[in-house]
Structures are given as structure tokens and as C-alpha cells.
Short mmCIF file of C-alpha atoms in Angstrom, two decimals:
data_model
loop_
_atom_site.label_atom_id
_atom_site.label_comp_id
_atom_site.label_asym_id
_atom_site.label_seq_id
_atom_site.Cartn_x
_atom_site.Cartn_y
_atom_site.Cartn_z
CA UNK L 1 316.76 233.28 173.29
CA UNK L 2 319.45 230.86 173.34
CA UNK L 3 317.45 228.24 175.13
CA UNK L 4 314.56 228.76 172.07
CA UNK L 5 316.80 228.47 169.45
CA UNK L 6 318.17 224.74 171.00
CA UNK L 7 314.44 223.71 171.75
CA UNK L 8 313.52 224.66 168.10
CA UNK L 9 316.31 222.81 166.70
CA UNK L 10 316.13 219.73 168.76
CA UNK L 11 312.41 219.78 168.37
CA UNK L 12 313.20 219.92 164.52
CA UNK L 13 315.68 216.75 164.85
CA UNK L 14 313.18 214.76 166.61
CA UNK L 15 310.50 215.56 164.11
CA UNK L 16 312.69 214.50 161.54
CA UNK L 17 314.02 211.07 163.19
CA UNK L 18 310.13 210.34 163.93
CA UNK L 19 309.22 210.96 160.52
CA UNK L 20 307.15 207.35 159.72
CA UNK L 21 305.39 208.17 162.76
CA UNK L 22 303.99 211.64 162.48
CA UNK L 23 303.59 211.05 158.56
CA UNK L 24 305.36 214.63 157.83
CA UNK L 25 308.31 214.25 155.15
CA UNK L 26 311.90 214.92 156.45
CA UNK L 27 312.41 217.27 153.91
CA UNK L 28 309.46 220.05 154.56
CA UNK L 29 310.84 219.26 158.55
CA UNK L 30 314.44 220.17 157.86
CA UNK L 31 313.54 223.19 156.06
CA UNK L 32 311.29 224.44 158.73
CA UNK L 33 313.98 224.28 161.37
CA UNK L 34 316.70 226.08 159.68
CA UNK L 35 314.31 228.74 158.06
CA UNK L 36 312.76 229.05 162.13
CA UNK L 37 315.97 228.90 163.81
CA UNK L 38 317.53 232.01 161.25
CA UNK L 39 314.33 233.79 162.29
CA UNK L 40 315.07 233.43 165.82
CA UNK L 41 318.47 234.57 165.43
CA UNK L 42 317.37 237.57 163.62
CA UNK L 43 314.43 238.50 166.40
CA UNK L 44 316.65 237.52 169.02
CA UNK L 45 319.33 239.27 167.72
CA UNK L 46 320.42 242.08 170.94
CA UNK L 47 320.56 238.38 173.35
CA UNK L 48 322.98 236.98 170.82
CA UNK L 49 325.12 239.77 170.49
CA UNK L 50 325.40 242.08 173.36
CA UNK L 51 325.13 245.44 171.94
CA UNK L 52 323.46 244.76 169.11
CA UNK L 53 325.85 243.02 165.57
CA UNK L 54 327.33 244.85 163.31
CA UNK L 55 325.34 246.45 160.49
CA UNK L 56 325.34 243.77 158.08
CA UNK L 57 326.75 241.00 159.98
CA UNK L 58 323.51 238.79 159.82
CA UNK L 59 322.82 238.71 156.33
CA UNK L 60 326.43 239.31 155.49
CA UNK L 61 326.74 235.48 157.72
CA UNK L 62 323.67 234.22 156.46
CA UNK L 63 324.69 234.54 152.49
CA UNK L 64 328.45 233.06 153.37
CA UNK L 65 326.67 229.68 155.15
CA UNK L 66 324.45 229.64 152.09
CA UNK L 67 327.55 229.85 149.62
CA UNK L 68 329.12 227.11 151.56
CA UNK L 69 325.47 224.87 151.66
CA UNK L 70 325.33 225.58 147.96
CA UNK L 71 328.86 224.08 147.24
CA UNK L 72 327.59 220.68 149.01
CA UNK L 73 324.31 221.04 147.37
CA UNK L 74 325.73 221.34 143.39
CA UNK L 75 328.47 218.88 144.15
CA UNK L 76 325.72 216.65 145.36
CA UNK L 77 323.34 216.93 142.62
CA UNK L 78 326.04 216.72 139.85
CA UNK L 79 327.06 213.83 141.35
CA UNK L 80 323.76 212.22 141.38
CA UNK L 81 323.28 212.75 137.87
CA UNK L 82 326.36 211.29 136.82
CA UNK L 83 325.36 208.11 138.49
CA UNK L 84 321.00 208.13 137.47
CA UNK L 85 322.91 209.08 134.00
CA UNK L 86 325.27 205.36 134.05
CA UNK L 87 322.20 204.04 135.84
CA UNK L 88 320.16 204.86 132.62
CA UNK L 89 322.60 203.41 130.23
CA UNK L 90 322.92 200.06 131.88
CA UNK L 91 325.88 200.89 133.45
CA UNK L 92 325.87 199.20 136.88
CA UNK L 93 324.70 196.12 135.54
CA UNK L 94 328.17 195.39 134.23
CA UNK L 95 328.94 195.21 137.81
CA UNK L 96 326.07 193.91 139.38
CA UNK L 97 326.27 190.82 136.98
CA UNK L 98 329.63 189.59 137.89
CA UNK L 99 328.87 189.92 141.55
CA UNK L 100 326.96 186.51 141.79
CA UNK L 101 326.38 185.47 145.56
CA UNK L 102 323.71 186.09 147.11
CA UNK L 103 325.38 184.80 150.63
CA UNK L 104 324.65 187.90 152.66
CA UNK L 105 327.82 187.92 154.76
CA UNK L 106 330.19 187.50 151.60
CA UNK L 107 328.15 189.95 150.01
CA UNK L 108 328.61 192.10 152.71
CA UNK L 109 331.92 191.95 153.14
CA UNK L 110 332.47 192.50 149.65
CA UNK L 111 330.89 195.41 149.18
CA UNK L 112 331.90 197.20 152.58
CA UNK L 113 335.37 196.87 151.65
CA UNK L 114 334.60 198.29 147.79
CA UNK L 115 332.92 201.13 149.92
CA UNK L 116 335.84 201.63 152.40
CA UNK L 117 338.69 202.10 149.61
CA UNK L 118 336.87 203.91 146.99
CA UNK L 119 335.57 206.54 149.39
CA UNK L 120 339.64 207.29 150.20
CA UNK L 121 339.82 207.92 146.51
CA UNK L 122 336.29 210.07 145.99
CA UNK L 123 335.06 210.65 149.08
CA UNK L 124 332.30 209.34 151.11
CA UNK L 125 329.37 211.75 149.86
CA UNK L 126 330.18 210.22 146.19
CA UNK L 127 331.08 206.87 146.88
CA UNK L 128 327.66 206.05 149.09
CA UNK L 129 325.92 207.90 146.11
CA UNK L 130 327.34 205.33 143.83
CA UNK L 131 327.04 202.52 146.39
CA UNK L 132 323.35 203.48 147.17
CA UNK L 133 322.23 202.87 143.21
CA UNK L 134 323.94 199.62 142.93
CA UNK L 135 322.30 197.86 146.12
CA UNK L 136 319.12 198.79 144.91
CA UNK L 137 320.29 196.22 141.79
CA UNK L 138 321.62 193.89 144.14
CA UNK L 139 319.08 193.66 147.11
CA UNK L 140 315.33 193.12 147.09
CA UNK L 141 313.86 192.51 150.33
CA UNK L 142 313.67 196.29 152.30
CA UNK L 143 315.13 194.67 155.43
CA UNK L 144 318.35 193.94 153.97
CA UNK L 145 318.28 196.87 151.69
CA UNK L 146 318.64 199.15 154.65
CA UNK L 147 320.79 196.67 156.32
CA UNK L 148 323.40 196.93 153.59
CA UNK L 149 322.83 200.41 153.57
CA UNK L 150 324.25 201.47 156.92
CA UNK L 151 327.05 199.33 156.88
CA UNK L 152 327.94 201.22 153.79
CA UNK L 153 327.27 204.24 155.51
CA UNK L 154 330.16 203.26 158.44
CA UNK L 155 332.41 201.86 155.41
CA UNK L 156 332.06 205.07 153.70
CA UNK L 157 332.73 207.05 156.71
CA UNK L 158 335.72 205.40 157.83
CA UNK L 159 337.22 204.85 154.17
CA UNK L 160 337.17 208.97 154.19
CA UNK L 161 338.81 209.66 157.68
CA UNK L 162 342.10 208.21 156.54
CA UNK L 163 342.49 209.78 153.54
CA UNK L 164 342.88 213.87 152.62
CA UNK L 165 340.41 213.89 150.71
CA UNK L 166 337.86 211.05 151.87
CA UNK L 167 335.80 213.62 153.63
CA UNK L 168 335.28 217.15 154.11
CA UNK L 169 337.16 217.19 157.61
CA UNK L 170 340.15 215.44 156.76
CA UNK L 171 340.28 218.38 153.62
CA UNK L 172 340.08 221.43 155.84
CA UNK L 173 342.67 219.68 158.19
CA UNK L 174 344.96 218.90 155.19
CA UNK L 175 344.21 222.50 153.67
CA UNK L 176 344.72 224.16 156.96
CA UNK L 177 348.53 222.32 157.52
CA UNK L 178 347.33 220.47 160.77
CA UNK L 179 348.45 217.23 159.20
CA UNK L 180 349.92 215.83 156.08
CA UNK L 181 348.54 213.98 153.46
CA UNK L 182 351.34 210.61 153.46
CA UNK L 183 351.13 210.96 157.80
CA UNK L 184 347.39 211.19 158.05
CA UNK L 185 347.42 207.75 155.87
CA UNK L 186 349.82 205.81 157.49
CA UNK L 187 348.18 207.17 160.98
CA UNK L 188 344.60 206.15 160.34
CA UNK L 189 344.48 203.34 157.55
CA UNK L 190 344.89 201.06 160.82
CA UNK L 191 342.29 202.52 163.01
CA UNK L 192 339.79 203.27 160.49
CA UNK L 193 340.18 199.73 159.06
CA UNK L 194 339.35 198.06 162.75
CA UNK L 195 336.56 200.69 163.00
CA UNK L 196 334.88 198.69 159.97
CA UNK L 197 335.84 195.39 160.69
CA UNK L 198 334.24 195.22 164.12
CA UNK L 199 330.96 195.53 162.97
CA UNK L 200 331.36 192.92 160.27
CA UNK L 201 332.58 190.68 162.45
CA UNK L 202 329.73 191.04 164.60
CA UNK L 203 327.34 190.89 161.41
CA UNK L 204 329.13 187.73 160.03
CA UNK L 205 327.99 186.22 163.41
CA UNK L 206 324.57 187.30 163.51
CA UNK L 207 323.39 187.63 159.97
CA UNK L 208 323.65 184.41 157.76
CA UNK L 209 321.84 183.39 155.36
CA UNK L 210 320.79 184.63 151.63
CA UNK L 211 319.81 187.70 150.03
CA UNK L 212 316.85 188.01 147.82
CA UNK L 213 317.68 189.65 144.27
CA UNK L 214 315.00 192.24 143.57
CA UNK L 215 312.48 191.43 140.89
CA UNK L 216 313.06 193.09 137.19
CA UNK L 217 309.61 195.25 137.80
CA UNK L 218 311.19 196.90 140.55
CA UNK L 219 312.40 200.04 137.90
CA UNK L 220 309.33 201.50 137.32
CA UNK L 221 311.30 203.55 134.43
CA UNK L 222 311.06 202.10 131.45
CA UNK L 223 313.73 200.28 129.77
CA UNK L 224 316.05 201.35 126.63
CA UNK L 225 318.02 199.18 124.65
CA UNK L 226 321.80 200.08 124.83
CA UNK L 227 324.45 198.26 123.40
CA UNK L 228 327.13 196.96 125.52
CA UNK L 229 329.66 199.32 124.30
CA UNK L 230 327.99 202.17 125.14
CA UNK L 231 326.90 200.98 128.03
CA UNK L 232 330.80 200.39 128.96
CA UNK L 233 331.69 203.86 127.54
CA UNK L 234 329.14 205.24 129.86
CA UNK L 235 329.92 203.16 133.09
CA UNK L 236 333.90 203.58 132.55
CA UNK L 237 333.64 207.56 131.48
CA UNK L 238 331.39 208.11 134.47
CA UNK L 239 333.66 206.74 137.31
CA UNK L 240 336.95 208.18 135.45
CA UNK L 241 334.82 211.47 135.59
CA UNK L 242 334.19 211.22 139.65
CA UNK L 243 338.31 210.20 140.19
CA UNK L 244 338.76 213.09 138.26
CA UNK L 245 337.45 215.04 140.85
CA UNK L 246 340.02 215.58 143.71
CA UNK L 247 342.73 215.54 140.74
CA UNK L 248 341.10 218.43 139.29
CA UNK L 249 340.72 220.52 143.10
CA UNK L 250 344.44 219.46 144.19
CA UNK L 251 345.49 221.04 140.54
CA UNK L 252 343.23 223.67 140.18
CA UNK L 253 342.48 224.69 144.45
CA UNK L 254 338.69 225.38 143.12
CA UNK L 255 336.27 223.81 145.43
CA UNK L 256 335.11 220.27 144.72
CA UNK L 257 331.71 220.84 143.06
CA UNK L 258 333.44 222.20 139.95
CA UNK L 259 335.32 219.37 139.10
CA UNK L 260 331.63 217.27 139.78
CA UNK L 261 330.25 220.12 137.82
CA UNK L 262 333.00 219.84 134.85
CA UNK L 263 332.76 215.96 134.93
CA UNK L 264 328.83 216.61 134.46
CA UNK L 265 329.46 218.59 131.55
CA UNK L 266 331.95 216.57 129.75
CA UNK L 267 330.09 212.93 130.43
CA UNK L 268 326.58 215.38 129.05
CA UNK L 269 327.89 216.54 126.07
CA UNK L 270 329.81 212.82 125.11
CA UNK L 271 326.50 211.68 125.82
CA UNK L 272 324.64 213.64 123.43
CA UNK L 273 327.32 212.95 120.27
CA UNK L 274 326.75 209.70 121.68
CA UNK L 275 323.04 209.47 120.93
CA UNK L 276 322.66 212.44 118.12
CA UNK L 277 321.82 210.05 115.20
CA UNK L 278 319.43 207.87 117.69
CA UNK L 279 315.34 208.20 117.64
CA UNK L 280 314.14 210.82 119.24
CA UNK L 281 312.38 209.27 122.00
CA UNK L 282 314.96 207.44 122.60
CA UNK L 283 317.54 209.37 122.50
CA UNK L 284 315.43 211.83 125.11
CA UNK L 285 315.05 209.43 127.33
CA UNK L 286 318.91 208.67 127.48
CA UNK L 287 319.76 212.10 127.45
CA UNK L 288 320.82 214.08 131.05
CA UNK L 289 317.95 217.00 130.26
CA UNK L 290 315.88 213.79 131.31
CA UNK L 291 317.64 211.73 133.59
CA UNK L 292 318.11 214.68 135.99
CA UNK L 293 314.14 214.32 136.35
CA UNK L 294 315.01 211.45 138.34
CA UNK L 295 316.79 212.94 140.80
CA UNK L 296 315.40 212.48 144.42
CA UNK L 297 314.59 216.68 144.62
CA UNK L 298 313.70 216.23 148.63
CA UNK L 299 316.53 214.53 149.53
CA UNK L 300 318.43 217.80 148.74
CA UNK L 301 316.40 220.36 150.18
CA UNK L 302 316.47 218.13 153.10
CA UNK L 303 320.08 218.61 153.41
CA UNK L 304 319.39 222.61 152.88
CA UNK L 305 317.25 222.44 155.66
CA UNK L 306 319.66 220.71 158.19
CA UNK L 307 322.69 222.69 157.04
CA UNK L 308 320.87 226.28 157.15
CA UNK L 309 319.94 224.69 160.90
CA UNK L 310 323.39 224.10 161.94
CA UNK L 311 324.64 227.03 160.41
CA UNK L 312 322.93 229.19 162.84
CA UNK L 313 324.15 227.84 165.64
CA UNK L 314 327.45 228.22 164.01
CA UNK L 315 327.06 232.05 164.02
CA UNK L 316 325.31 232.76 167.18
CA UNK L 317 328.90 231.51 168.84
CA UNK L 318 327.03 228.17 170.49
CA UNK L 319 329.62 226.15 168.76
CA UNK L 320 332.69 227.61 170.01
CA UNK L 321 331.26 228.13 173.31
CA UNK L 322 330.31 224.15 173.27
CA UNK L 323 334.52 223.56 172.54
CA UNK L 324 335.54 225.93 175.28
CA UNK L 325 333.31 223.69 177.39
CA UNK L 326 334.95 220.86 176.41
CA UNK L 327 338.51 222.27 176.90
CA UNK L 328 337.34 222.67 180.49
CA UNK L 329 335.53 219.89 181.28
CA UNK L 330 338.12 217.47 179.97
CA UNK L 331 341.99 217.53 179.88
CA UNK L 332 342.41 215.00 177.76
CA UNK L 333 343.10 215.51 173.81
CA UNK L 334 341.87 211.77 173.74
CA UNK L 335 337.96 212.81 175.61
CA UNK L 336 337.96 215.51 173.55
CA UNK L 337 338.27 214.17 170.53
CA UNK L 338 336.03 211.23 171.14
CA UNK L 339 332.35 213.59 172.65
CA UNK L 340 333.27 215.79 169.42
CA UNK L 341 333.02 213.00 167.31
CA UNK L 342 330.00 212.00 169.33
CA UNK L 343 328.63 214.99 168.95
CA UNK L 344 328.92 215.14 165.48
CA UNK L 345 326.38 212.48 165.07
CA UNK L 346 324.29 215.45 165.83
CA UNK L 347 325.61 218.34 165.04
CA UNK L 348 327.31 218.55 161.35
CA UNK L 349 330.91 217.79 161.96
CA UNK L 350 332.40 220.15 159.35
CA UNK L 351 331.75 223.75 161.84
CA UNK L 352 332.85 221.55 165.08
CA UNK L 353 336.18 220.80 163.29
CA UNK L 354 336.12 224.46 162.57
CA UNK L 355 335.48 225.06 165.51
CA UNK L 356 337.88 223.29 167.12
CA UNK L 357 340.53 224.94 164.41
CA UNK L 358 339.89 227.93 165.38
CA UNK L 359 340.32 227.43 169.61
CA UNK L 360 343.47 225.43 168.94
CA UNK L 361 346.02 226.64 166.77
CA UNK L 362 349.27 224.88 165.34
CA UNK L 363 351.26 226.56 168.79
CA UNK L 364 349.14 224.74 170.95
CA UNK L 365 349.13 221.43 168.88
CA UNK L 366 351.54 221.26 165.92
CA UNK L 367 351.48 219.59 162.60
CA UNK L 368 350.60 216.05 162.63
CA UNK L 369 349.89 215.85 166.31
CA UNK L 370 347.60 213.66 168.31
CA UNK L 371 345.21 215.64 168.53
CA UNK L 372 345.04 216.55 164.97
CA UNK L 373 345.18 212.88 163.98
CA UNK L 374 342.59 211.80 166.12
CA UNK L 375 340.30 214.89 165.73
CA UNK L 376 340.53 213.81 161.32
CA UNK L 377 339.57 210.48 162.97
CA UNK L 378 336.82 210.69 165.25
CA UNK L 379 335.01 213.79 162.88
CA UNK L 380 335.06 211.27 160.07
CA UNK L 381 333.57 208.18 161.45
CA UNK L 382 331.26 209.52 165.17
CA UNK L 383 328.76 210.56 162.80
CA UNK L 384 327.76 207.26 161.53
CA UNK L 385 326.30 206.15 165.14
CA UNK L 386 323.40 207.92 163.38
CA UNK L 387 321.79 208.14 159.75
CA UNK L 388 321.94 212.06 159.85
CA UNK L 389 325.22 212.07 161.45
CA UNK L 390 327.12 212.41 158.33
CA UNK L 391 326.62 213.19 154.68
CA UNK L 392 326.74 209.83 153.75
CA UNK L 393 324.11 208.86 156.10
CA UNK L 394 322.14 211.66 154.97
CA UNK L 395 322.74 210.76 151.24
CA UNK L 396 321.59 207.14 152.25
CA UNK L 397 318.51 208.11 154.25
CA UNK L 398 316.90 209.89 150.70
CA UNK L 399 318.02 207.71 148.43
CA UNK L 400 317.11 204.42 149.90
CA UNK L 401 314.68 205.84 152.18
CA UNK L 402 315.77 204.43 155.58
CA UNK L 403 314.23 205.47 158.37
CA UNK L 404 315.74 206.90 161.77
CA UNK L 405 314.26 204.77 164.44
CA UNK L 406 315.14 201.96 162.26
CA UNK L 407 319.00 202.79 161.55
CA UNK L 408 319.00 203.79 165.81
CA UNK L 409 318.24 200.41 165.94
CA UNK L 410 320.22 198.58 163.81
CA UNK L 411 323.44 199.89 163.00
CA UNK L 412 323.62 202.54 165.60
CA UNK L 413 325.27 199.67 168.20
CA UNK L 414 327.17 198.47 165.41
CA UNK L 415 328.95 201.92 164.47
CA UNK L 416 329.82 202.96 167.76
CA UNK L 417 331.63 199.77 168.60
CA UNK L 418 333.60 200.54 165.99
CA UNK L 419 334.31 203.64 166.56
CA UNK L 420 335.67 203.18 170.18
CA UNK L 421 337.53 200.29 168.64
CA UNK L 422 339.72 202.77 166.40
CA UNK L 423 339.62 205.27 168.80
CA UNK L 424 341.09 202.01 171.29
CA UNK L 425 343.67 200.80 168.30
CA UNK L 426 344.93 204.37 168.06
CA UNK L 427 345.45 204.84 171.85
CA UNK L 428 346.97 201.35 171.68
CA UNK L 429 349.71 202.73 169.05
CA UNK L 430 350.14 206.21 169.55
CA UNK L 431 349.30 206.64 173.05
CA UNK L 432 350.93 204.39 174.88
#
């Protein structure tokens, strides 16, 4: 049964990076797998666990994955809102207007560095959210667009692996008292940094040139007239709102999608005193009851789908079995650390980092180790060698549509020179 449940989830990965091939969305693909593979856990269930499971254990598992999935999925669709909601009101083009060049390496750079520092302050799910809406402003031609994309996917990725609470890793690390929040900075600012600019040096080589703005008839919705201070108001309230975010969890220790939840609710109901005395078309069609219409609905139940996947592989022990492997195979924390950050291109890294919590404890490897240092490292930035390696890439893929093949392609090469580069830089410093 074990050997089913990996042929039905690889077979469901494959489906899902050949998606523009065998015309079946992503999103009805991912569901499928994690909805087959539960089923073959529960049929399966006497080969999984010898003996039979506890009474319970199954759906006692299944409901504690989905609690977790739902956390990712609310914090995901709040945050979508709040951006579609500054979108609405104009917001980004404050931005978008003062960023004039349309020299694609400048451009580039620019933004992969406004990607790499703002996702140490957010984190990277947020920040490529954010990131995502304004290329579509920016960038015209599809080529680029997806270009630009998945070097903001790597920026994002390695922006969040040197900060506590950049990415979900680096949190349960920092939670858990593996490392601390001032050490993992000074640690991995350097080797995430290289692991960015090595694939912009290559790019600044190999893709000159111009960009082409998109044309104004490329937002289908239609447009509303908002004044510039509002529009401000908006823009300025909604990014406060999403820095408010890990302020509110490190004061509160609730999990992140209430403060994206409470930062909906305060930016909805300024919006609405905002607009009370406006027409009522109008002020409908500014309004969050509509905007949230606008949110790309597949794109989350395509993360459902992958999650619930992963998830049961997660309980049926494969996980843990796959670290104990490692700890055999290879004796060094430095091998290690590198295939599970490899592996987490595939496999969601947030249950092999809890995995590998759970084998090694803080007597084998204590606080601020190697190994915990490089483990925040290599989690946060191996999944960007592909799109679905991360949430950021899988944020990316709905919004901007990018496909798989494509992104292998691309920006697959480009990623995992980087990532041996930090991996290389932090050898070079530490391990020496």
C-alpha cells in the first residue's frame, strides 16, 4: 500500500506540472490527489499501521492537518483581499508610476531586492502576493511576466529564510528554541543574499533589453474614479495592515491568519465609512463584499489539494522514515541539510522541518547550531528550484498563471545555483 500511495501522489504531481498539456486545471488535479491518497490511507489502513490505529486516530489526524491547511488557506485569502481591495482603489499605481524604466535588468534588480527585504518583514506568502499584483501593472508581454515572476519567487524565498518570521520554517524553528531571532539574522542575511544575487548576475548577462508596459485594456474590470487621497489612505492602510501582522502574532502568540484576518476587518470596515455617502454602484464596486469576487478561487483549492496530499504522507510515518534514511545514508549535517532542502521542492517543506524536529532534538544539536542554521536555510530557499516547491511559488503559479514545464525551464537552473551558492558561502564561513 505504501508503494500505491507514492505512485498516486507522484502521478498527481506530474499531472499537475503537465497541466497545458493534458488541458486538465491544476486545481481539480491537486484535489484529486490528496482526496485519493486519504482514501488510500484509510483502505490501506492495517499495512500502515501494523495492528490496526487507534480508534480515532485517522480522522482524529485527518481534522488536525485540515486545521493546520485551513490556517494557510484564511491567511491566504485575507491576504489576497487586502491587496485586490488596494488594487481596486488605485493603490499600486502610486507605485507603479514612480517606477519609470522599462530596462529589464534595472527593473529586475529593483524589484528582486524590494521582494527580498520586504518578505523578512511579512513573509514570503504575502510579499509575492503583493509582488504578483504589481508586475501585472508593470509587465505586458507573458514572457517576461513569468520571467519576473520566478525571480520574485527565489527573492521571496530567500528574503524569508533569514528572518524569524520570513517563512513558516524559520517560525517553527524560532518558536521551537532551535535558534534565535538576532543569530538566525546575522547567520543567514549573507548566504541568503548571495543565493539571490547569483541568479541576477547571471540574468543581467543574459537578459538585456526593454520591457513592454501592458496596455490600459488589459483590466478587464472596469474602472472607478478615486481620488488620490483615498487612493493613498487605501495603499498606505493596506501595507501598515500586512506589517501589522507578525507584530500582532509575536504580541498576541495567535497564529498568523488572525492578524491577516483582523487587518481584513479593520481596512473593510474603514473602507465602508470611507465610501458610505458615495453612489451606490459605486460604492459596491469599491466595497470588499465585491472585490473578494475577484479572488482567484482555484488557486486556493489548489493549495488544499497539495497540502491534504502531503499531509498524508505526513501521517502514514513516510516522512520520518525518509529522515531516518537520510541520517543513515549521510553523516554530514551539511548533505543533510542540502537533499532536505532539495526535497522540499517536492515535498512541502513545513512537515520535513518537522520532521527533522522531531528526530533531532536540542541534545543532539543545540540552540543556534549548524545544523539548525542551515536546516532554516536550505527549507526556505530548495523549494524555489520549482514553482510548487514553496508557497510563494505556488501563490505565483495561480495568480500569474505560470506554467510548470515553463518555470523547470527557466528559473529552475537559475534557483539552484543559488542555492548551492549560499549553501557554499555558509560552508565558507561557518564551516571551515
Amino acid at each position: 500500500m505504501y508503494t500505491l500511495l507514492l505512485l498516486f501522489f507522484v502521478l498527481g504531481y506530474a499531472c499537475i506540472a503537465l497541466e497545458h498539456t493534458i488541458k486538465i486545471d491544476k486545481a481539480a488535479t491537486a484535489i484529486l490527489t490528496g482526496v485519493v491518497c486519504w482514501t488510500v490511507l484509510v483502505i490501506g489502513q492495517q499495512s500502515f499501521f501494523p495492528g490496526g490505529p487507534e480508534e480515532g486516530f485517522i480522522e482524529e489526524s485527518i481534522l488536525e492537518h485540515v486545521g493546520e491547511i485551513a490556517e494557510i488557506l484564511f491567511f491566504l485569502l485575507a491576504a489576497m483581499t487586502i491587496v485586490e481591495l488596494i488594487d481596486t482603489h488605485g493603490g499600486f499605481e502610486i507605485i507603479t508610476s514612480r517606477i519609470r524604466t522599462t530596462d529589464r535588468v534595472r527593473l529586475l534588480w529593483i524589484l528582486a531586492f524590494v521582494t527580498f527585504f520586504l518578505s523578512s518583514v511579512l513573509d514570503n506568502l504575502t510579499t509575492t502576493i503583493v509582488m504578483a499584483t504589481l508586475l501585472r501593472k508593470l509587465i505586458g508581454d507573458q514572457e517576461d511576466l513569468w520571467f519576473f515572476g520566478g525571480i520574485v519567487v527565489v527573492a521571496a524565498n530567500a528574503g524569508g529564510a533569514w528572518s524569524p518570521i520570513g517563512d513558516v520554517t524559520t517560525i517553527m524553528l524560532w518558536i521551537g528554541g532551535q535558534v534565535t531571532a538576532m543569530n538566525i539574522v546575522l547567520t543567514l542575511l549573507v548566504p541568503s543574499l548571495v543565493c539571490l544575487l547569483v541568479p541576477l548576475a547571471i540574468v543581467t548577462f543574459t537578459k538585456r533589453g526593454t520591457i513592454r508596459p501592458p496596455a490600459d485594456t488589459v483590466d478587464q474590470h472596469p474602472p472607478v474614479e478615486v481620488p488620490h487621497r483615498e487612493s493613498s489612505l487605501v495603499l498606505w492602510l493596506g501595507i501598515a495592515a500586512l506589517l501589522f501582522v507578525p507584530v500582532f502574532k509575536n504580541l498576541t502568540h495567535l497564529p498568523p491568519f488572525m492578524g491577516m484576518l483582523l487587518s481584513l476587518g479593520v481596512l473593510w470596515v474603514v473602507t465602508e465609512i470611507l465610501h458610505r455617502h458615495k453612489p451606490e454602484d459605486e460604492r459596491h464596486t469599491l466595497s470588499v463584499a465585491h472585490v473578494i469576487r475577484r479572488i482567484d478561487t482555484p488557486s486556493i483549492l489548489f493549495f488544499l489539494g497539495i497540502l491534504l496530499a502531503v499531509a498524508s504522507l505526513q501521517t502514514t510515518g513516510l516522512l520520518s522514515q525518509f529522515a531516518a534514511i537520510l541520517d543513515e545514508t549521510f553523516g554530514s549535517i551539511y548533505l543533510i541539510n542540502v537533499v532536505i532542502g532539495l526535497v522540499s521542492a517536492i515535498v512541502d517543506n513545513v512537515p520535513l522541518v518537522a520532521g527533522a524536529m522531531g528526530m533531532y532534538t536540542l541534545d543532539t544539536f543545540p540552540p543556534d547550531s549548524d545544523f539548525w542554521e542551515l536546516l532554516a536555510y536550505c527549507a526556505g530557499t530548495g523549494g524555489s528550484a520549482l514553482i510548487i516547491g514553496s508557497a510563494a511559488g505556488v501563490a505565483m503559479m495561480g495568480i500569474l498563471k505560470i506554467d510548470f514545464v515553463w518555470y523547470l525551464k527557466r528559473i529552475s537552473g537559475l534557483a539552484l545555483l543559488g542555492y548551492f551558492s549560499g549553501v557554499a558561502v555558509y560552508y565558507l564561513i561557518h564551516g571551515l
